[in-house]
Each structure stands twice: as structure tokens, then as C-alpha cells.
Short mmCIF file of C-alpha atoms in Angstrom, two decimals:
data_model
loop_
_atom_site.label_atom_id
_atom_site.label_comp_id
_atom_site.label_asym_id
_atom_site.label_seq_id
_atom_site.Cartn_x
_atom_site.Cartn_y
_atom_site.Cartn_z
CA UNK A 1 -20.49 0.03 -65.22
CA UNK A 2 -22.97 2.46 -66.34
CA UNK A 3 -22.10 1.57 -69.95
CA UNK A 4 -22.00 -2.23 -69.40
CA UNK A 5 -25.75 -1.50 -67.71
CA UNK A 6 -26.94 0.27 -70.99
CA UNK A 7 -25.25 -2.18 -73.68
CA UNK A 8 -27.56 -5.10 -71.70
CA UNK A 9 -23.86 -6.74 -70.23
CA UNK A 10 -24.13 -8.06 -67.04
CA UNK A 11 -22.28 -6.11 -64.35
CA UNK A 12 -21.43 -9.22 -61.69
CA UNK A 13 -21.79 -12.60 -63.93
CA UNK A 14 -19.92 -14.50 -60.86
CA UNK A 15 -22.93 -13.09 -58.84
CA UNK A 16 -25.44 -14.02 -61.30
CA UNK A 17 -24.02 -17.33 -61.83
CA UNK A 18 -23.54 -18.08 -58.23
CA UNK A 19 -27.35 -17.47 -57.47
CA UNK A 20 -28.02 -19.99 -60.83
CA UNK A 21 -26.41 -22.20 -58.59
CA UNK A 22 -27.73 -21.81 -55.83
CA UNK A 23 -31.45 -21.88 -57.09
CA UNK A 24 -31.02 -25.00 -59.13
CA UNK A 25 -29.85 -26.96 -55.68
CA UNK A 26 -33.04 -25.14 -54.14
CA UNK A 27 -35.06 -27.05 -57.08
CA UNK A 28 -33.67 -30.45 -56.57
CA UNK A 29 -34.90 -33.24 -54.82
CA UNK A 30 -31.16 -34.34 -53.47
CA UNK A 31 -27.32 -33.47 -54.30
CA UNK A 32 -26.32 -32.47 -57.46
CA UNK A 33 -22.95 -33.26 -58.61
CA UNK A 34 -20.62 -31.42 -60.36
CA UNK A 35 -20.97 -31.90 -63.99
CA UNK A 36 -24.82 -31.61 -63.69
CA UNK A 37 -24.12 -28.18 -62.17
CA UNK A 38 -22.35 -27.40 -65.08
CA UNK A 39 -24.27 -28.39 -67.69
CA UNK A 40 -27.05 -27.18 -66.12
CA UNK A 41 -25.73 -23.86 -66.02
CA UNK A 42 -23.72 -23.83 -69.28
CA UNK A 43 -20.10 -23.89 -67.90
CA UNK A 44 -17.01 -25.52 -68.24
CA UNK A 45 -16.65 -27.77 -65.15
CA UNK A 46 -13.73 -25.15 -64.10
CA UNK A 47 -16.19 -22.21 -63.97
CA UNK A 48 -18.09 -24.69 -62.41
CA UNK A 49 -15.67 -25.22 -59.59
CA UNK A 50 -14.58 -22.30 -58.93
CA UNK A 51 -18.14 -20.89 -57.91
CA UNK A 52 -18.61 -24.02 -56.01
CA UNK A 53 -16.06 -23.66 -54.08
CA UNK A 54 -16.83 -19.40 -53.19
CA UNK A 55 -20.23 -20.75 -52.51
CA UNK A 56 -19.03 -23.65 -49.83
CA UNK A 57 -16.44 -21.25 -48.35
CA UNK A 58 -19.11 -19.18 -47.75
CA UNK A 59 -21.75 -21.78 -46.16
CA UNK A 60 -23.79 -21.40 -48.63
CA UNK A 61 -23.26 -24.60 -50.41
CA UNK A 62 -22.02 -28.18 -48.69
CA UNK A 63 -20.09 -30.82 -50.84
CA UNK A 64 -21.22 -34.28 -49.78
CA UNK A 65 -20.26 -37.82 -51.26
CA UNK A 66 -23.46 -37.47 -53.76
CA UNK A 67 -22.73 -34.09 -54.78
CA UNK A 68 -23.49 -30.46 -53.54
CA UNK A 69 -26.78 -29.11 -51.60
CA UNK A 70 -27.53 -25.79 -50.10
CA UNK A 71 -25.53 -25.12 -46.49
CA UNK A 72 -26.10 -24.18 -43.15
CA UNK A 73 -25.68 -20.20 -44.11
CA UNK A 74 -29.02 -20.49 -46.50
CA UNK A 75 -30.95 -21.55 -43.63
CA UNK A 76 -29.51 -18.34 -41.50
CA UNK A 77 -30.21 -15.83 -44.15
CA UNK A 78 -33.84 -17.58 -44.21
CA UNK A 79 -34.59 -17.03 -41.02
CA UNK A 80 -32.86 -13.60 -40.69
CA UNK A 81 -35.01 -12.78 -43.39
CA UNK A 82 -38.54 -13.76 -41.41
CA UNK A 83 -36.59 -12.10 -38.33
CA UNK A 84 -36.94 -8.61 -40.37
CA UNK A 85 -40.57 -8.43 -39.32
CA UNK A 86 -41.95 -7.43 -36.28
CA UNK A 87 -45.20 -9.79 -37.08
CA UNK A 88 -43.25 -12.84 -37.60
CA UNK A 89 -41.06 -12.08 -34.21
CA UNK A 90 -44.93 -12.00 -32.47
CA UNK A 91 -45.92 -14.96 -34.51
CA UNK A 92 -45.30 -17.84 -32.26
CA UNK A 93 -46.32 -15.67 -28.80
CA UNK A 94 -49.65 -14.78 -30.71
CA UNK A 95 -50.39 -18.40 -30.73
CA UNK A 96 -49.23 -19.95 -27.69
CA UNK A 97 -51.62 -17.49 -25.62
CA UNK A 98 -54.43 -18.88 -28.22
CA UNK A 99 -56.43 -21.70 -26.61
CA UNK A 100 -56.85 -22.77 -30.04
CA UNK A 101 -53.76 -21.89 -31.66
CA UNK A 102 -51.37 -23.16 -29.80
CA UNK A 103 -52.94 -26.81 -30.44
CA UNK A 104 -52.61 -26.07 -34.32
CA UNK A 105 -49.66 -25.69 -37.10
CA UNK A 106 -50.01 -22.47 -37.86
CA UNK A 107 -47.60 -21.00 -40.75
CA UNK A 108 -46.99 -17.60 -41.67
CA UNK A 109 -46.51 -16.97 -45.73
CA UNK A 110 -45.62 -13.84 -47.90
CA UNK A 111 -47.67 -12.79 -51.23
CA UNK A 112 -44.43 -13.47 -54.07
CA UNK A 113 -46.16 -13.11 -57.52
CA UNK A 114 -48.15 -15.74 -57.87
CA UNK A 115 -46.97 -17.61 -55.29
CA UNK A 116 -47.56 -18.41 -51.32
CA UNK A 117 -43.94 -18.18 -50.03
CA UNK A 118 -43.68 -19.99 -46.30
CA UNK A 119 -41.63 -18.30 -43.81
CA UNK A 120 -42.63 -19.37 -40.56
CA UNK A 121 -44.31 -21.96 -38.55
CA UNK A 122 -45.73 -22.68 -34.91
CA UNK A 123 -45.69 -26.84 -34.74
CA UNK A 124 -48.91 -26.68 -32.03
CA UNK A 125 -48.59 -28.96 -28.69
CA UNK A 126 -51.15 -31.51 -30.72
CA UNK A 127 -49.05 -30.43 -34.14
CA UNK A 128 -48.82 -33.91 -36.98
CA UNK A 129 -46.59 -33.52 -39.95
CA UNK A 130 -48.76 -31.22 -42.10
CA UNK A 131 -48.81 -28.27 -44.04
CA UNK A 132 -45.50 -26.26 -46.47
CA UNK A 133 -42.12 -26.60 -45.58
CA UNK A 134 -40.57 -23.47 -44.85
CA UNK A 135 -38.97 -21.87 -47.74
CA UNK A 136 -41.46 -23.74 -50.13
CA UNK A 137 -43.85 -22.55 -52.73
CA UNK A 138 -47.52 -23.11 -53.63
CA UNK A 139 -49.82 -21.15 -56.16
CA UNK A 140 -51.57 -18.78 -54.37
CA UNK A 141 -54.89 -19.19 -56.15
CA UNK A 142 -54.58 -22.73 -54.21
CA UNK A 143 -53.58 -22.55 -51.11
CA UNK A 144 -55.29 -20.64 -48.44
CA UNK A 145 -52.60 -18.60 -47.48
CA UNK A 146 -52.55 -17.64 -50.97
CA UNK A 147 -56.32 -17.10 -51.24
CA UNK A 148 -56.32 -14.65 -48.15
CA UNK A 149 -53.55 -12.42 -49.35
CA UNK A 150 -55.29 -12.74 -52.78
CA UNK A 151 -58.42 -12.29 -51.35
CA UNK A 152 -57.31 -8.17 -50.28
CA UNK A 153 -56.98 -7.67 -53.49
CA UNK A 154 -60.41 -6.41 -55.90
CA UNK A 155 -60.72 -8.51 -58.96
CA UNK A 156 -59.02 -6.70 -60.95
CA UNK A 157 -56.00 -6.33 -59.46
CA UNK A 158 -56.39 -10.03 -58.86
CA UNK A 159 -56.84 -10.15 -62.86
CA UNK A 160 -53.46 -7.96 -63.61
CA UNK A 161 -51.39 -10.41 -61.23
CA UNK A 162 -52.59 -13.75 -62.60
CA UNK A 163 -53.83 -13.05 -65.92
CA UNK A 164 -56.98 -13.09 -67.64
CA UNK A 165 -56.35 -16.16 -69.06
CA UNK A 166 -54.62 -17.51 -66.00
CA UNK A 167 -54.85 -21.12 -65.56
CA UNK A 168 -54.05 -23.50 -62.53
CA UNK A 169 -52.12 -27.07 -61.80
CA UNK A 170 -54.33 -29.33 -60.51
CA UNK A 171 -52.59 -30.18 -57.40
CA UNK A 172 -55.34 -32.30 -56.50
CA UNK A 173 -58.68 -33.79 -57.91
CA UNK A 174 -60.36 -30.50 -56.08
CA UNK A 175 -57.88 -28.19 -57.12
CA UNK A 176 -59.80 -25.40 -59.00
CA UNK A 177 -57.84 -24.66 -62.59
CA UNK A 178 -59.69 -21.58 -63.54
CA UNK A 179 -59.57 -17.89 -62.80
CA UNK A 180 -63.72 -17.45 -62.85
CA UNK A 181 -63.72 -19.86 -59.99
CA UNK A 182 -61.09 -18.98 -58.28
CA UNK A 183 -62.83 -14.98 -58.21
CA UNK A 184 -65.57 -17.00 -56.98
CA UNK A 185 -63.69 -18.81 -53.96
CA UNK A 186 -61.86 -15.01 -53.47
CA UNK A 187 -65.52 -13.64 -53.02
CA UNK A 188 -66.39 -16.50 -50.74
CA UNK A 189 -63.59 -15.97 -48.22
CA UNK A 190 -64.53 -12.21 -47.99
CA UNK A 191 -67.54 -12.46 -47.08
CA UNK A 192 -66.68 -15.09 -44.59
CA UNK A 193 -63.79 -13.07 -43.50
CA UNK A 194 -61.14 -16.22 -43.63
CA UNK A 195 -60.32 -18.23 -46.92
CA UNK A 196 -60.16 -21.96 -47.23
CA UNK A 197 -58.37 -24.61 -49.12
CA UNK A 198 -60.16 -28.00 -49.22
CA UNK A 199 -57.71 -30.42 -50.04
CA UNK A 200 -57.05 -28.67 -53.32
CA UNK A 201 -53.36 -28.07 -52.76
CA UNK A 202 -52.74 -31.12 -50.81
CA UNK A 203 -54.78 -34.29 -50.27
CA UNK A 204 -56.13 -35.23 -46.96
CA UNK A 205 -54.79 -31.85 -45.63
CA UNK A 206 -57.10 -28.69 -45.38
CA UNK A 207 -56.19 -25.13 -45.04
CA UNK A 208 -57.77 -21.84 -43.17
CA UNK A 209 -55.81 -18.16 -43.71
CA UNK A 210 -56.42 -14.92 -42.56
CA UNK A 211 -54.47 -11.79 -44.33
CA UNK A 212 -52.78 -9.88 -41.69
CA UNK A 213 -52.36 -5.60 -42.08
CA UNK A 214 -49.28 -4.41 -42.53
CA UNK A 215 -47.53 -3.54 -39.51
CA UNK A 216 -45.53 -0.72 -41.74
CA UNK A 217 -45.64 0.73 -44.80
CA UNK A 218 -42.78 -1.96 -46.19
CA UNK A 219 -43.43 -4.77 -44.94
CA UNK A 220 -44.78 -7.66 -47.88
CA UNK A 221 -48.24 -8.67 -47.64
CA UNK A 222 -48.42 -11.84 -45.22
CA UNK A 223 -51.34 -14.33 -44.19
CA UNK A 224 -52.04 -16.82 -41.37
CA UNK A 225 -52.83 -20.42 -41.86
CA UNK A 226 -53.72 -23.77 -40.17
CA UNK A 227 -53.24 -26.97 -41.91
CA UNK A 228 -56.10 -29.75 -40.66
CA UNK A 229 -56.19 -33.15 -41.33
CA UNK A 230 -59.51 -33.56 -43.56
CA UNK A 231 -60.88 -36.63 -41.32
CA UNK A 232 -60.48 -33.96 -38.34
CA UNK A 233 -61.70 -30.78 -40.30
CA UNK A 234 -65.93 -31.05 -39.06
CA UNK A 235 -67.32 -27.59 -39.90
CA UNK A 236 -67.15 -26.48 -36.00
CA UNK A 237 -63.59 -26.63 -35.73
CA UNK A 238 -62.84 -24.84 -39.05
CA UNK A 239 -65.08 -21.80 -37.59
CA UNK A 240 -63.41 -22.27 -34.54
CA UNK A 241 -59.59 -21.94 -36.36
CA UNK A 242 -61.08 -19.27 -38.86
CA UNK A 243 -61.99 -16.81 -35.95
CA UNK A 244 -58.67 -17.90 -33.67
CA UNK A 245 -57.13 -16.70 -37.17
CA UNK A 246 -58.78 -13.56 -37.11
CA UNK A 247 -58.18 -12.74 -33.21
CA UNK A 248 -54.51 -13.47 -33.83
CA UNK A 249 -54.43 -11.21 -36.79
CA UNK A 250 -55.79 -8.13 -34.50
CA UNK A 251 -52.59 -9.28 -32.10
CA UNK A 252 -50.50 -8.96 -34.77
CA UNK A 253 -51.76 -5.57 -36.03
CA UNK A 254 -49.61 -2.38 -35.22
CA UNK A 255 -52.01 -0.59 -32.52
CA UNK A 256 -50.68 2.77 -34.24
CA UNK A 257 -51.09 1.68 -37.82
CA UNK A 258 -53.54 2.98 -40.16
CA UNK A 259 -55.03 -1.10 -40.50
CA UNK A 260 -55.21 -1.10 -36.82
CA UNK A 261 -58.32 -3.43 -35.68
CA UNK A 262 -60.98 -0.86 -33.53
#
């Protein structure tokens, strides 16, 4: 194996292969039937099959009358994933005993690359169909989330992550597509202590995220958001969220961690 590792040969290509799979049915809009697994992926529809059917033995995959989508099992190791962390187990407590939380939909997303990964989410008593769904991906220099968990980060380490010459989707018309102004919206949400996303990853929807300290050494860097509808987003409420945000964020910081809050 240690050969096959130094000649560039990979060691598991069933394993490799199956997790092709399994990320093109993440990508797609609806079921995707066999031979468009296959040619996607470059097999013979017997290779094909054969992984398929591992893959729906194993929950991971479910065989419907349009084709194949993820299974039940994905959604398990999702949430057994979130489960790892003590701060995602406090999550929904943290905002129920909010007077202003618990009103809100409040998500919880990881730092992946350049990417705001959602993990978690609180639906809020007064809770409409806003915000990420979980397991979905927006660019961090867009999202608040993102901006938050960006926003720990000096300039330059921002820089190194996204690239000097980094450049943006415009998600929206008031989605920012540079990195000079998104350094300038980073500098903006330290000194207010809570970032914000004004429609410019969704329209009519806007965002407010706090970064939450690690509560140990391994845990990935994670960040606190609400989703508002714009019409209902009047500069008194977003202060109101932003410093809920940061209250919850103190909750949710190990008391014998070196980020503890004083």
C-alpha cells in the first residue's frame, strides 16, 4: 500500500468512487438515474451498479422511480457530525432562554475554505422559511456567518485563504464581488463586534453573525447567525439580534477556555 501511495495509485478506488457518487447526488437538484451516474463518473453502468447498490445497502443512497438520491444514513452521519460539539449540543438551549433568540432562526455554520458550511438551526417560536438549509454552502465573503468567522481572521490571513485576486458571485444585486471591499465590510463588523449581510447572499433576507471561541483546541471555527426578513430588519432590531448574538456566544464559551468571555 505504501508503494501504491508513492507511485500516485489510489489505495481504495471503490471508496473514492463511492464518495464521487455520493457528492454528485449532493449537487443535484432531484434523482439521478443510473446511466447519468455513470457517465458522470466515467464507468461502465456495471461499476456503476455495483457501487449503487453498496451505497443503498448501506442507507446511504435510496433508489426511487426517477433515479437515486442520498438516504436516510447521510442525514444521521450529518447530524452525528454537529452532535461532536459541545457548542452545537448548547445551541438550541442558548437560545430558547434568549428573549430574543428564541423568536429568531438562528443557524450555526463552520469556516470550510471558502465556504459557510450550515450545521445547525433553531426555527424560533415566530421562525418563517428563511435562511441555509442545513448541509448547504454559501461563500463566506457573503454571508454573515461567513463574514464573522472571516472577520477573526487579520487581513492577511484573510488574503492567503481567498486570494489576492479573489473574486465573488454576485448572489444578488448587493452582493460585493471584490476582495478590497469585502476587507472593508471585515473591518466594519469588527469594530461593530457582529457582521452583517444585507441581502447580498439572498434577496429580501438579511443576515447578523457572531464568531463563537473555540470551546477546545479542535473544534472548527463556528459562527452564529439570524436570518431577517429585509421589510422587518429596522436598524433597532438588528442591534437588538447583534448583541442577543454576542450574549449567546459568551453562553456558548468554555468557562475554562483560554477565549473564555470575563
Amino acid at each position: 500500500m505504501d508503494d501504491d501511495n508513492r507511485d500516485g495509485r489510489d489505495p481504495a478506488p471503490a471508496v473514492t468512487r463511492s464518495i464521487r457518487l455520493l457528492g454528485l447526488l449532493a449537487e443535484a437538484e432531484g434523482p439521478r438515474t443510473l446511466t447519468e451516474l455513470a457517465g458522470d463518473l466515467g464507468l461502465a453502468k456495471s461499476s456503476t451498479t455495483n457501487l449503487c447498490l453498496a451505497l443503498e445497502a448501506g442507507g446511504m443512497i435510496q433508489r426511487t422511480a426517477q433515479g437515486y438520491r442520498l438516504g436516510l444514513r447521510t442525514a444521521e452521519l450529518g447530524g452525528a457530525f454537529a452532535a461532536q460539539f459541545n457548542q452545537i449540543r448548547e445551541f438550541y438551549n442558548v437560545c430558547e432562554a434568549s428573549p430574543v433568540l428564541r423568536t429568531e432562526l438562528v443557524q450555526v455554520a463552520l469556516l470550510d475554505g471558502a465556504d459557510a458550511l450550515y450545521l445547525a438551526r433553531h426555527e424560533g417560536s415566530h421562525s418563517v422559511r428563511l435562511g441555509t438549509p442545513l448541509g448547504s454552502r454559501l461563500p463566506a465573503a457573503l454571508s454573515a456567518t461567513g463574514r464573522a468567522l472571516l472577520a477573526e481572521l487579520s487581513d492577511e490571513d484573510v488574503t492567503a485563504l481567498l486570494g489576492a485576486d479573489a473574486t465573488f458571485p454576485a448572489l444578488t444585486e448587493r452582493s460585493i464581488t471584490s476582495l478590497s471591499d469585502l476587507l472593508e465590510v471585515l473591518a466594519a463588523a469588527r469594530r461593530r463586534g457582529w457582521a452583517l449581510d444585507a441581502e447580498e447572499s439572498f434577496r429580501g433576507v438579511v443576515g447578523v453573525a457572531v464568531a463563537l471561541d473555540g470551546w477546545a483546541p479542535s473544534d472548527p471555527p463556528l459562527a452564529l447567525g439570524v436570518a431577517i426578513r429585509v421589510g422587518e430588519a429596522e436598524e433597532a432590531r438588528i442591534e437588538r439580534v447583534g448583541s442577543a448574538l454576542r450574549e449567546a456566544a459568551g453562553a456558548l464559551t468554555n468557562p475554562f477556555s483560554g477565549g473564555a468571555r470575563a
